Structures are given as structure tokens and as C-alpha cells.
Coordinates of C-alpha atoms in Angstrom, one line a residue:
Chain J
X1 CA -0.1 0.0 -0.1
X2 CA 2.5 2.6 -1.2
X3 CA 0.6 5.5 -3.1
X4 CA 2.7 8.4 -2.4
X5 CA 2.7 9.8 -5.6
X6 CA -0.8 9.3 -6.6
X7 CA -3.4 12.0 -6.9
X8 CA -7.2 12.3 -7.1
X9 CA -6.5 12.9 -10.6
X10 CA -4.2 9.9 -11.1
X11 CA -5.1 7.3 -8.6
X12 CA -6.8 4.0 -9.9
X13 CA -10.5 3.5 -8.8
X14 CA -10.7 0.7 -6.6
X15 CA -13.5 -1.6 -5.1
X16 CA -14.2 -3.3 -2.0
X17 CA -17.1 -5.3 -1.1
X18 CA -19.1 -5.3 2.3
X19 CA -21.8 -7.7 2.9
X20 CA -24.3 -6.3 0.7
X21 CA -22.3 -3.4 -1.3
X22 CA -19.3 -3.1 -3.7
X23 CA -17.9 0.3 -3.0
X24 CA -15.6 2.4 -5.6
X25 CA -13.1 4.4 -3.8
X26 CA -9.8 6.0 -4.3
X27 CA -7.2 5.7 -1.7
X28 CA -4.3 8.6 -1.6
X29 CA -1.3 9.6 0.4
X30 CA 1.0 7.5 2.6
X31 CA 0.0 4.5 4.4
X32 CA 0.9 5.4 7.8
X33 CA -1.5 7.6 9.9
X34 CA -5.0 7.9 10.6
X35 CA -7.2 7.7 7.4
X36 CA -9.2 10.9 6.4
X37 CA -12.6 9.6 5.1
X38 CA -14.4 11.9 3.0
X39 CA -18.2 12.1 2.9
X40 CA -19.4 13.7 -0.1
X41 CA -22.4 16.4 -0.9
X42 CA -25.9 15.7 -2.3
X43 CA -25.5 14.4 -6.0
X44 CA -21.6 14.6 -5.9
X45 CA -19.3 11.7 -6.9
X46 CA -15.6 11.1 -6.1
X47 CA -14.4 13.5 -9.0
X48 CA -16.6 16.1 -7.6
X49 CA -14.0 16.7 -4.8
X50 CA -11.3 19.3 -5.3
X51 CA -8.0 18.2 -6.2
X52 CA -6.4 21.0 -4.6
X53 CA -7.9 20.2 -1.3
X54 CA -7.7 16.4 -1.6
X55 CA -4.2 16.1 -2.8
X56 CA -2.9 18.8 -0.3
X57 CA -4.5 16.9 2.6
X58 CA -2.9 13.7 1.3
X59 CA 0.4 15.0 1.2
X60 CA 1.0 13.4 4.8
X61 CA -1.9 11.4 5.6
X62 CA -3.9 8.8 4.3
X63 CA -6.9 10.1 2.6
X64 CA -9.9 8.1 1.1
X65 CA -12.8 9.5 -1.3
X66 CA -15.5 7.0 -1.9
X67 CA -19.1 6.6 -3.4
X68 CA -21.7 5.7 -0.6
X69 CA -24.2 3.0 -1.3
X70 CA -25.9 3.7 -4.7
X71 CA -23.6 6.6 -5.8
X72 CA -21.4 6.7 -8.6
X73 CA -19.9 3.4 -9.4
X74 CA -20.9 1.5 -6.2
X75 CA -23.5 -0.7 -6.2
X76 CA -26.9 -0.9 -4.1
X77 CA -29.6 1.7 -3.4
X78 CA -29.1 5.2 -2.3
X79 CA -31.2 5.4 0.8
X80 CA -33.5 8.3 1.6
X81 CA -32.3 8.9 5.1
X82 CA -28.9 10.1 6.8
X83 CA -29.0 7.2 9.4
X84 CA -28.9 4.4 6.5
X85 CA -26.3 6.5 4.8
X86 CA -24.2 6.5 8.0
X87 CA -24.6 2.6 8.2
X88 CA -23.3 2.3 4.9
X89 CA -20.3 4.5 5.4
X90 CA -19.4 2.3 8.2
X91 CA -19.9 -0.8 6.3
X92 CA -17.6 0.6 3.9
X93 CA -14.9 1.8 6.6
X94 CA -15.1 -1.8 8.3
X95 CA -14.6 -3.5 4.7
X96 CA -11.4 -1.5 4.5
X97 CA -10.4 -3.1 7.8
X98 CA -10.0 0.2 9.6
X99 CA -10.8 0.6 13.1
X100 CA -10.1 4.3 13.5
X101 CA -10.7 7.1 11.0
X102 CA -11.1 10.9 10.6
X103 CA -14.2 12.1 8.9
X104 CA -14.6 15.2 6.6
X105 CA -18.1 15.7 5.7
X106 CA -19.3 18.2 3.4
X107 CA -23.0 19.6 3.3
X108 CA -25.1 16.1 3.3
X109 CA -22.0 14.6 4.0
X110 CA -21.7 16.5 7.1
X111 CA -24.9 15.3 8.1
X112 CA -23.7 11.7 7.7
X113 CA -20.5 12.6 9.6
X114 CA -22.6 13.7 12.7
X115 CA -24.5 10.8 12.7
X116 CA -21.6 8.4 12.4
X117 CA -19.9 10.2 15.2
X118 CA -22.6 10.2 17.4
X119 CA -23.7 6.6 16.9
X120 CA -20.3 4.9 16.2
X121 CA -18.1 7.3 18.2
X122 CA -15.1 4.9 18.6
X123 CA -14.9 4.6 15.0
X124 CA -14.0 8.5 14.6
X125 CA -10.7 10.1 16.0
X126 CA -11.7 13.9 14.8
X127 CA -14.4 15.1 12.8
X128 CA -14.5 18.2 10.2
X129 CA -18.0 19.4 9.2
X130 CA -17.8 21.7 6.3
X131 CA -21.4 23.7 5.0
X132 CA -23.6 21.5 7.1
X133 CA -26.3 21.7 9.4
X134 CA -27.4 20.0 12.8
X135 CA -30.5 17.9 12.8
X136 CA -33.4 19.9 12.6
X137 CA -31.3 23.1 11.4
X138 CA -32.6 24.5 8.2
X139 CA -36.1 24.1 6.4
X140 CA -35.6 26.3 3.5
X141 CA -33.3 24.1 1.7
X142 CA -35.6 22.6 -1.0
X143 CA -36.6 26.0 -2.2
X144 CA -33.2 26.9 -2.9
X145 CA -32.3 23.7 -4.4
X146 CA -35.4 24.1 -7.0
X147 CA -34.5 27.6 -7.6
X148 CA -30.7 26.6 -8.4
X149 CA -31.4 23.6 -10.7
X150 CA -34.0 25.9 -12.6
X151 CA -31.2 28.3 -13.6
X152 CA -30.6 26.9 -16.8
X153 CA -28.3 29.5 -18.2
X154 CA -25.4 28.8 -16.0
X155 CA -22.8 26.3 -17.2
X156 CA -23.0 24.3 -13.9
X157 CA -25.3 24.6 -11.1
X158 CA -22.4 24.7 -8.5
X159 CA -21.3 28.1 -9.9
X160 CA -24.6 29.9 -8.3
X161 CA -25.1 27.5 -5.3
X162 CA -21.2 26.8 -4.3
X163 CA -19.9 30.6 -4.7
X164 CA -21.2 34.1 -4.2
X165 CA -21.9 36.7 -6.9
X166 CA -18.6 38.5 -6.4
X167 CA -16.1 38.4 -9.3
X168 CA -13.6 36.8 -6.8
X169 CA -15.9 34.1 -5.7
X170 CA -17.2 33.3 -9.4
X171 CA -13.7 33.6 -10.5
X172 CA -12.4 30.6 -8.2
X173 CA -15.7 28.7 -8.8
X174 CA -14.7 28.5 -12.5
X175 CA -11.1 27.4 -11.4
X176 CA -12.6 24.8 -9.2
X177 CA -14.7 23.4 -11.9
X178 CA -11.6 23.2 -14.2
X179 CA -9.8 21.3 -11.4
X180 CA -12.5 18.7 -11.3
X181 CA -12.2 18.1 -14.6
X182 CA -8.4 17.3 -15.2
X183 CA -8.9 13.6 -14.9
X184 CA -10.1 12.1 -18.2
X185 CA -9.9 8.4 -18.1
X186 CA -11.7 6.3 -15.3
X187 CA -14.0 9.0 -14.3
X188 CA -16.6 8.3 -11.7
X189 CA -20.1 8.4 -13.1
X190 CA -22.5 11.0 -12.9
X191 CA -25.8 10.6 -10.7
X192 CA -29.3 10.8 -11.7
X193 CA -32.6 10.7 -10.1
X194 CA -32.2 7.2 -8.5
X195 CA -29.5 8.9 -6.4
X196 CA -30.5 12.7 -6.1
X197 CA -34.1 12.1 -5.3
X198 CA -33.5 9.8 -2.2
X199 CA -30.6 12.0 -1.2
X200 CA -32.7 15.2 -1.4
X201 CA -35.3 13.6 0.9
X202 CA -32.5 12.7 3.1
X203 CA -31.3 15.9 3.5
X204 CA -34.6 17.9 3.8
X205 CA -35.7 15.3 6.5
X206 CA -32.4 15.7 8.3
X207 CA -33.0 19.6 8.3
X208 CA -36.8 19.2 9.4
X209 CA -36.6 16.6 11.8
X210 CA -36.2 18.1 15.3
X211 CA -33.5 16.6 17.5
X212 CA -34.6 17.4 21.1
X213 CA -31.9 18.9 23.4
X214 CA -29.4 18.1 20.3
X215 CA -28.9 14.8 21.1
X216 CA -26.8 14.3 18.2
X217 CA -24.2 17.0 18.6
X218 CA -24.4 16.5 22.4
X219 CA -23.3 12.9 21.9
X220 CA -20.1 13.7 19.7
X221 CA -17.3 14.0 22.1
X222 CA -14.5 13.9 19.5
X223 CA -12.7 17.3 18.4
X224 CA -14.5 18.9 15.9
X225 CA -13.6 21.8 13.3
X226 CA -16.7 23.3 11.9
X227 CA -16.2 25.4 8.7
X228 CA -18.7 27.5 6.5
X229 CA -18.8 30.3 4.2
X230 CA -19.9 33.8 4.9
X231 CA -22.8 33.6 2.7
X232 CA -23.6 30.0 2.2
X233 CA -27.3 30.2 0.9
X234 CA -27.9 26.6 1.1
X235 CA -26.9 26.0 4.6
X236 CA -26.4 29.4 6.2
X237 CA -23.4 30.0 8.6
X238 CA -25.9 30.5 11.3
X239 CA -26.0 26.5 11.4
X240 CA -22.2 26.4 11.8
X241 CA -22.3 28.7 14.7
X242 CA -25.1 26.7 16.4
X243 CA -23.3 23.4 15.9
X244 CA -20.2 25.1 17.3
X245 CA -22.1 26.4 20.4
X246 CA -23.9 22.8 21.2
X247 CA -20.6 20.9 20.5
X248 CA -18.4 20.0 23.5
X249 CA -15.1 20.6 21.7
X250 CA -15.2 22.3 18.5
X251 CA -13.4 25.2 16.7
X252 CA -15.4 27.3 14.3
X253 CA -14.1 28.7 11.1
X254 CA -15.8 31.2 8.8
X255 CA -14.4 32.5 5.6
X256 CA -14.9 35.6 3.7
X257 CA -17.1 36.2 0.7
X258 CA -17.8 32.5 0.0
X259 CA -20.9 30.3 -0.2
X260 CA -21.6 26.6 0.1
X261 CA -18.3 25.7 -1.5
X262 CA -16.1 27.8 0.9
X263 CA -13.5 24.9 1.2
X264 CA -13.0 24.9 -2.5
X265 CA -12.7 28.6 -2.8
X266 CA -10.3 29.1 -0.1
X267 CA -8.6 25.9 -0.6
X268 CA -5.3 26.6 1.0
X269 CA -6.6 28.5 4.2
X270 CA -8.8 25.3 4.4
X271 CA -5.9 22.7 3.8
X272 CA -3.8 24.7 6.4
X273 CA -6.7 24.6 8.9
X274 CA -7.4 21.0 8.9
X275 CA -4.0 20.0 8.8
X276 CA -3.5 22.0 12.1
X277 CA -6.5 20.7 13.4
X278 CA -5.9 16.9 12.3
X279 CA -2.0 17.1 13.7
X280 CA -2.9 19.1 17.2
X281 CA -1.7 16.7 19.9
X282 CA -4.3 17.6 22.6
X283 CA -7.3 20.0 22.4
X284 CA -8.8 21.5 25.4
X285 CA -10.9 18.7 26.8
Chain T
X1 CA 17.8 47.5 13.8
X2 CA 18.5 43.7 14.0
X3 CA 16.8 42.5 16.8
X4 CA 16.6 38.9 15.7
X5 CA 17.4 37.4 18.8
X6 CA 15.3 39.3 21.3
X7 CA 12.1 38.1 23.1
X8 CA 9.4 39.5 25.2
X9 CA 11.3 38.5 28.1
X10 CA 14.6 39.8 27.2
X11 CA 14.0 42.8 24.7
X12 CA 15.1 46.3 26.2
X13 CA 12.2 48.4 26.7
X14 CA 12.6 51.6 24.6
X15 CA 10.9 55.0 24.4
X16 CA 10.1 57.3 21.7
X17 CA 8.4 60.7 22.0
X18 CA 5.5 62.1 19.9
X19 CA 4.5 66.0 20.4
X20 CA 3.0 65.2 23.7
X21 CA 3.7 61.6 24.9
X22 CA 6.9 59.5 25.7
X23 CA 5.9 56.0 24.8
X24 CA 7.3 52.9 26.3
X25 CA 7.8 49.9 23.8
X26 CA 9.6 46.8 22.9
X27 CA 10.4 45.8 19.6
X28 CA 11.2 42.1 18.3
X29 CA 11.8 40.1 15.6
X30 CA 13.6 41.0 12.0
X31 CA 13.2 44.2 10.7
X32 CA 12.1 43.5 7.4
X33 CA 8.3 43.1 7.1
X34 CA 5.0 45.1 7.8
X35 CA 5.3 45.6 11.7
X36 CA 2.6 43.9 14.0
X37 CA 1.6 46.5 16.5
X38 CA -0.1 45.0 19.6
X39 CA -3.0 46.9 21.2
X40 CA -3.3 45.9 25.1
X41 CA -6.5 44.9 27.2
X42 CA -8.0 46.4 29.9
X43 CA -5.3 47.3 32.7
X44 CA -2.5 45.4 30.9
X45 CA 1.1 46.6 30.4
X46 CA 3.5 45.2 28.0
X47 CA 4.4 42.1 30.3
X48 CA 0.8 41.4 30.3
X49 CA 1.2 39.9 26.5
X50 CA 1.9 36.3 26.6
X51 CA 5.6 35.6 25.5
X52 CA 4.4 32.2 24.0
X53 CA 2.3 34.4 21.5
X54 CA 4.4 37.5 20.9
X55 CA 7.6 35.4 20.3
X56 CA 6.3 33.0 18.1
X57 CA 4.7 35.9 16.0
X58 CA 8.0 37.6 16.1
X59 CA 9.8 34.7 14.4
X60 CA 9.4 36.1 11.0
X61 CA 8.0 39.6 11.5
X62 CA 8.8 42.7 13.5
X63 CA 6.3 42.6 16.4
X64 CA 5.8 46.0 18.7
X65 CA 4.2 46.0 22.0
X66 CA 3.7 49.4 23.7
X67 CA 1.9 51.2 26.5
X68 CA -0.5 53.5 25.4
X69 CA -0.8 57.2 26.7
X70 CA -0.8 56.8 30.4
X71 CA -0.4 53.2 30.8
X72 CA 2.7 51.3 32.4
X73 CA 5.9 53.7 31.9
X74 CA 4.4 55.8 29.1
X75 CA 3.9 59.3 30.0
X76 CA 0.5 61.3 29.7
X77 CA -3.0 60.4 30.8
X78 CA -5.2 57.6 30.2
X79 CA -8.1 58.9 28.1
X80 CA -11.5 57.8 28.8
X81 CA -12.7 57.0 25.6
X82 CA -11.7 54.8 22.6
X83 CA -11.6 57.6 20.0
X84 CA -8.7 59.2 22.2
X85 CA -6.9 56.0 22.6
X86 CA -7.1 55.4 18.8
X87 CA -5.3 59.0 18.2
X88 CA -2.9 58.3 21.0
X89 CA -1.9 55.0 19.3
X90 CA -1.5 56.7 15.7
X91 CA 0.7 59.3 17.4
X92 CA 3.0 56.4 18.7
X93 CA 2.9 54.5 15.1
X94 CA 3.6 57.7 13.4
X95 CA 6.4 58.7 16.0
X96 CA 8.3 55.4 14.7
X97 CA 7.8 56.4 11.4
X98 CA 5.8 53.5 10.4
X99 CA 3.7 54.0 7.3
X100 CA 1.8 50.8 7.2
X101 CA 1.1 48.4 10.1
X102 CA -1.0 45.2 11.0
X103 CA -2.9 45.4 14.3
X104 CA -3.8 42.9 17.0
X105 CA -6.2 44.2 19.4
X106 CA -7.2 42.3 22.5
X107 CA -10.4 43.2 24.3
X108 CA -10.3 47.2 24.7
X109 CA -7.4 47.0 22.3
X110 CA -9.6 45.4 19.7
X111 CA -12.0 48.4 20.2
X112 CA -9.1 50.9 19.8
X113 CA -7.9 48.7 16.7
X114 CA -11.5 49.0 15.1
X115 CA -11.4 52.5 15.7
X116 CA -8.0 53.0 14.2
X117 CA -8.8 50.8 11.1
X118 CA -11.9 52.7 10.3
X119 CA -10.7 56.3 11.0
X120 CA -7.1 56.0 9.8
X121 CA -7.5 52.9 7.2
X122 CA -4.6 54.0 5.1
X123 CA -2.0 53.2 8.0
X124 CA -3.6 49.5 8.4
X125 CA -2.7 46.4 6.3
X126 CA -4.6 43.9 8.1
X127 CA -6.7 43.8 11.5
X128 CA -6.8 40.8 14.0
X129 CA -9.3 41.3 16.5
X130 CA -9.4 39.1 19.8
X131 CA -12.1 39.0 22.4
X132 CA -13.6 42.0 21.5
X133 CA -16.8 43.7 20.7
X134 CA -18.3 46.2 18.3
X135 CA -19.3 49.4 19.3
X136 CA -22.8 49.1 21.0
X137 CA -22.2 45.5 21.3
X138 CA -22.3 44.6 25.1
X139 CA -23.8 46.0 28.0
X140 CA -23.3 43.6 31.1
X141 CA -19.4 44.2 31.1
X142 CA -19.5 46.4 34.2
X143 CA -21.1 43.5 36.1
X144 CA -18.7 41.1 35.2
X145 CA -15.7 43.1 35.9
X146 CA -17.2 43.9 39.2
X147 CA -17.5 40.4 40.1
X148 CA -14.3 39.3 38.9
X149 CA -12.3 41.9 40.9
X150 CA -14.4 41.1 44.0
X151 CA -13.1 37.7 43.8
X152 CA -10.2 38.2 46.6
X153 CA -9.9 34.5 46.9
X154 CA -8.2 34.0 43.7
X155 CA -4.4 34.4 43.0
X156 CA -5.0 36.8 39.7
X157 CA -8.2 38.0 38.5
X158 CA -7.2 36.7 34.9
X159 CA -7.7 33.1 36.1
X160 CA -11.6 33.6 36.2
X161 CA -11.6 36.2 33.8
X162 CA -9.8 35.0 31.1
X163 CA -10.2 31.0 31.4
X164 CA -13.1 28.8 31.8
X165 CA -13.5 26.5 35.1
X166 CA -12.4 23.3 33.3
X167 CA -9.3 22.0 34.7
X168 CA -7.7 22.0 31.2
X169 CA -8.6 26.1 30.8
X170 CA -7.3 26.7 34.4
X171 CA -4.2 24.7 34.0
X172 CA -3.4 26.5 30.8
X173 CA -4.3 29.7 32.5
X174 CA -1.6 28.9 35.5
X175 CA 0.7 28.4 32.7
X176 CA 0.1 31.8 31.0
X177 CA 0.7 33.6 34.3
X178 CA 3.8 31.5 34.7
X179 CA 5.1 32.8 31.3
X180 CA 4.4 36.5 31.8
X181 CA 6.4 36.4 35.1
X182 CA 9.7 35.1 33.6
X183 CA 10.9 38.6 32.9
X184 CA 12.5 39.8 36.2
X185 CA 14.4 43.0 35.2
X186 CA 13.0 45.9 33.6
X187 CA 9.6 44.8 33.9
X188 CA 6.7 47.3 33.1
X189 CA 4.9 49.2 35.8
X190 CA 1.5 47.7 37.0
X191 CA -1.5 50.1 36.3
X192 CA -3.4 51.9 39.1
X193 CA -6.8 53.4 39.1
X194 CA -5.5 56.6 37.0
X195 CA -5.5 53.9 34.3
X196 CA -8.1 51.5 35.1
X197 CA -10.7 53.9 35.8
X198 CA -10.7 56.0 32.4
X199 CA -10.1 52.5 30.6
X200 CA -13.3 51.2 32.5
X201 CA -15.4 54.0 31.1
X202 CA -13.8 53.8 27.8
X203 CA -14.6 50.3 27.4
X204 CA -18.2 50.6 28.8
X205 CA -19.0 53.7 26.9
X206 CA -17.9 51.8 23.6
X207 CA -20.1 48.8 24.3
X208 CA -23.1 50.9 25.5
X209 CA -23.2 53.7 22.6
X210 CA -24.7 52.5 19.7
X211 CA -23.1 52.8 16.1
X212 CA -26.0 53.2 13.7
X213 CA -25.7 51.0 10.6
X214 CA -22.4 49.6 12.0
X215 CA -20.8 52.7 10.6
X216 CA -17.2 51.7 12.3
X217 CA -17.4 47.9 10.9
X218 CA -18.8 49.1 7.5
X219 CA -15.9 51.5 7.3
X220 CA -13.2 48.7 7.7
X221 CA -12.3 47.4 4.2
X222 CA -8.9 45.5 5.3
X223 CA -9.0 41.8 5.8
X224 CA -9.7 41.1 9.4
X225 CA -9.5 37.9 11.6
X226 CA -11.9 37.8 14.3
X227 CA -11.0 35.6 17.1
X228 CA -12.9 34.5 20.5
X229 CA -13.4 31.9 23.0
X230 CA -16.4 29.7 22.9
X231 CA -17.1 30.7 26.7
X232 CA -15.8 34.4 27.0
X233 CA -18.0 35.9 29.8
X234 CA -16.6 39.4 29.5
X235 CA -17.3 39.9 25.7
X236 CA -19.1 36.8 24.6
X237 CA -18.4 35.1 21.3
X238 CA -21.8 36.5 20.2
X239 CA -20.0 39.6 19.8
X240 CA -17.5 38.2 17.1
X241 CA -19.9 36.6 14.8
X242 CA -21.7 39.8 15.0
X243 CA -18.7 41.6 13.9
X244 CA -17.8 38.9 11.2
X245 CA -21.2 39.5 9.8
X246 CA -21.0 43.2 9.4
X247 CA -17.3 43.2 8.2
X248 CA -16.8 43.0 4.4
X249 CA -13.7 40.7 4.4
X250 CA -13.1 39.0 7.5
X251 CA -12.5 35.5 8.6
X252 CA -14.0 34.2 12.1
X253 CA -12.0 31.7 14.3
X254 CA -13.8 30.4 17.5
X255 CA -11.8 28.3 20.0
X256 CA -13.2 25.4 22.1
X257 CA -13.6 25.5 26.2
X258 CA -11.9 28.8 26.2
X259 CA -12.6 32.3 27.7
X260 CA -11.4 35.9 27.1
X261 CA -8.0 34.7 26.9
X262 CA -8.7 32.3 24.2
X263 CA -5.6 33.3 22.5
X264 CA -3.1 32.6 25.3
X265 CA -4.9 29.3 26.2
X266 CA -4.9 28.1 22.5
X267 CA -1.5 30.0 21.7
X268 CA -0.1 27.2 19.1
X269 CA -3.5 27.5 17.2
X270 CA -3.8 30.9 17.4
X271 CA -0.1 31.9 16.3
X272 CA -0.7 29.2 13.3
X273 CA -3.9 31.2 12.4
X274 CA -2.6 34.8 12.6
X275 CA 0.7 33.6 10.8
X276 CA -1.4 32.3 7.8
X277 CA -3.8 35.3 7.9
X278 CA -0.9 37.7 7.7
X279 CA 1.1 35.8 5.1
X280 CA -1.7 35.3 2.9
X281 CA -1.3 37.0 -0.4
X282 CA -4.7 38.0 -1.6
X283 CA -7.9 37.4 0.6
X284 CA -11.3 37.1 -1.5
X285 CA -12.2 40.7 -2.0

């Protein structure tokens, strides 16, 4: 397992089978260290991650990007709830034989990451939650998604959804999209309605279902880094601040002039903060 | 001006005269680069800064700690309003012949830093605001201060004021106090009522006086890093989040299990974030 020279654009897609699912994944970076497992956003596949983020994080730790059940080139059905997505992701982690991982969950992936950390606590060392919301956090999401996908005059829905209207943000959005298209061979499969319909239902249910006394956030005892863009229209930064306040051991990082894709726009800043967070020996307990 | 090997504990205290004030200061770090000027909290002098923060920041940039008018060993009267403190600080910066500086303002120093950045914008390249509040931000401050200074059974009012009640935070508080006491010779003078009375009035007035339409924050066009502790009882983190939302180009960083002295408790994290912030070529505009 020496994949030191591989990148998201060049690493071979591998497959591993759990009892019920054949998962597609890519593993980057050196073998030693706690693996960082990436949990992807609504409608995204492995190639929707930003190589500028993933490759930089893989410079000194193993990083694993994968398709959860039904997504991309993984087999199975995409479930319509976060709890089942969390079970599937844990199946994947177990199938790889990993006993402890760090999780980076973006958007819907951040909901799945919260569920895993609260329900399968011993599996998770540290947690990074980006552009996401607590259970019961947001309810206007469906309207935002419908509006965004109805904008047929934009080249990619991620430009208006992930970036602000400023020149600087749109320009970094185009640069991000360009980076995601470098890989030509062995690209992941785009997702259709069989994936996005249940995912949308899962995300909306998560946001609309109350979690009395913040049971999920309160159950998370791991160190958490919470990240959001200043002008995230899908899951606004208020959600990040609310999560920070309920978590027992969290850092909050909010970025300027940025939307849902703040981690891609400010990739150097984000990578620097994630590395410092993951490398820190001890956080205040 | 080569002071590469000096530290806060070993640097000589220097003096420079403006038209009206003789300012005490210490200058650390290499000569090249934009100087980082530190603006101190209520009642603090030069030796109340944490060497773990100041020396690490001075590893690759000039860092200047000073006593504003009337404070420590500087001459003059401590004014009872933030606007005059800002004028005095600008006098000091001008007296040093500096045309552009970075500012790190902590607590009351953060109010002064906001005032300088909004009123003397061309003097300021980047701004770091720690444990502070916007004008009109907080009104319960006097009660907190009175309660803290009435606790006669604690060895230093900064233990309950700057740190949380957790073992980890109190332990880091003791380590911080120890670091500030290493310097024995040429220590700065402690401040009495002639300093703290007008400073308390200035801080309370700042917090209690409304700033319609956030005129000061809106006038700040520089990149800003806003930092706060999760459980700051003096100027709660809500102030930091509110400042972040009004500033045009700000990052927010909130730290776990920490109070007003979050920058001293999490000094390695803070220094890492400040250096990355000050070194960044371009922030999103």
C-alpha cells in the first residue's frame, strides 16, 4: 500500500465489497497515519471533490474518497435517510479493515458524519464538518435547490450554489470546476434521479426533523472543526455557529465572501486549518 | 535595527516621543516586513502579553508591544474614550515612522484597533480582533468586571476572567501567568486606578454607545481575522460572530472550552492562524 505519488486525478479507482455493497473508492497519500475519509455532498461523486483540497491533505496522511451506496460506481440503492447512509459508510470503513478514522463531511456528507460520530463514536478520532447543518437546523433548503437547478443559463449549478456573486468568488468557482475536470480516464459516473431523489429527501428530512436537546451534537465527544462560508445560501453560517455552540469540543472557522463551496474557494486556508486541526496533539477537553 | 534574537522577556524597553507623549515599547523580530502592533487589554501593560504568542509571531516579522498614553511607563493621561486612545496609538505609530502596520487588538485593544482601522484606514494593512466587541455590542460588562475583581480568593483576576472553569483551561491559565512572570529585570509598571478607571469608562462607553448601521465595521475594508473563546464571559463570542457578519472581508475563528484569554490558552493554534492570515497574499475581496 504505497500510493505516495498518486493524486485524485491519477489514482486508480478501487473496489471493496461489504456484505451487501460493492463500494468504489480512491485511496491517496502515505499508508501510515489515521485515514481521513471524505463524505460527499448531495449529488456528488468521487470526481466532484477538489483536487486542490484532497491532494494537499494527502501530502502527509492517507485520504480516502468513496461513493456511498448507490452513488457513482458503487452498487446498491441510495437510501432516503441519513441514518442508513451512516450505516452504509460504516460498512465501507469496516470493509477496509479500518478501526479508527478521521471524517470530513461536506453538506449532506456533514450530516452523515455527525450521525456516524454520535452513533459509532469509537470509530471516529476527529471530525471536520463543512457547509452543513445540525439535525433540525434548516428548512428552506428545498426552495434553494429547486431555484438553483432551474437556472438553465448557468454552465454548472455549482457556480451559483457554491460561490457568491462576487467576481472573486465566481472566478475561484470556475477554477474549481476546471480542477475537477482534469481527470479524463476512469472518471466516476454522474448521478441521476435514482441518487439525487433519495438524497434530497434525506437532506430535507434531516434538516426538518427536530433533534430534542441536540442529542446528536451532544453525543459527539470528539474534537470537531466546523467550517462555513460567510454567504452560504443553502445551509447558512448560522447553522455552523449553532453547531459550534452545542458541541463540547469544537473550533469554528468562517471564511469571507464565500458560499457553500467555501472549502474549495479558500482551499489553501482550509487545508492549512484542517492539517493543523488533525495534527494537534491535544485539544482542550 | 537587528533584534532577531530578542524575546518579550529579554528585549530592552525603549522609548519614543510624539508631540505630547513619551511611549514605552519593545520591538521584537526581524526588521523587514509589515510591523505587527499589539493593542493591549484593559489594565494590561507590556508584560501582560503572553511570550508564547508574541515571540512566536516575532519569528518572522517585526512585532511591537507598547504602552498607550498613561499606561505602564508611558507618560501622559489615560483617556476615558476609545477615540482618544486610537489617536494616541496613531501618534505612537507615526512617531516610529511607520507608514503601514498590521494591528492585533485584544479586548479594549480590539475596540481601539477597530477605531484606528475605520478612521486611519491607510495606516492599516490587516487587522486581528480578539475577545472584543463592536461599538454598541455589549452592556453587561461592568457587572462582570466588578464581580471578577471582587473575587479576592483567587491569585490573579485573570484566572477566572480569561479562562473557563475546566481543569484544562485553568491549567493553561496558570501556565500563561507563569510565562508572563519570567522577565524579572526592567519589568513594566503595574497600572493603578489612574489607568483602569478611565479605561473602564472607555470600554463601557464603547459597548453601550450605539453605532447606527455599524458605521465603524462597515468602514473597515481591510482583511480582518476575528477570534474569540467559546465561553468568553466578558465579551461573549456572539460579539465576534456579529462583527464577522458586518465586516466586508473577515475570517472568524472560535476556540473550544476557552474564555476571554482564548489566544493565550490556544496559543499554538492562534499563532498558526495569525501567521497564515498575515502571510496570505490575497483574500477574497
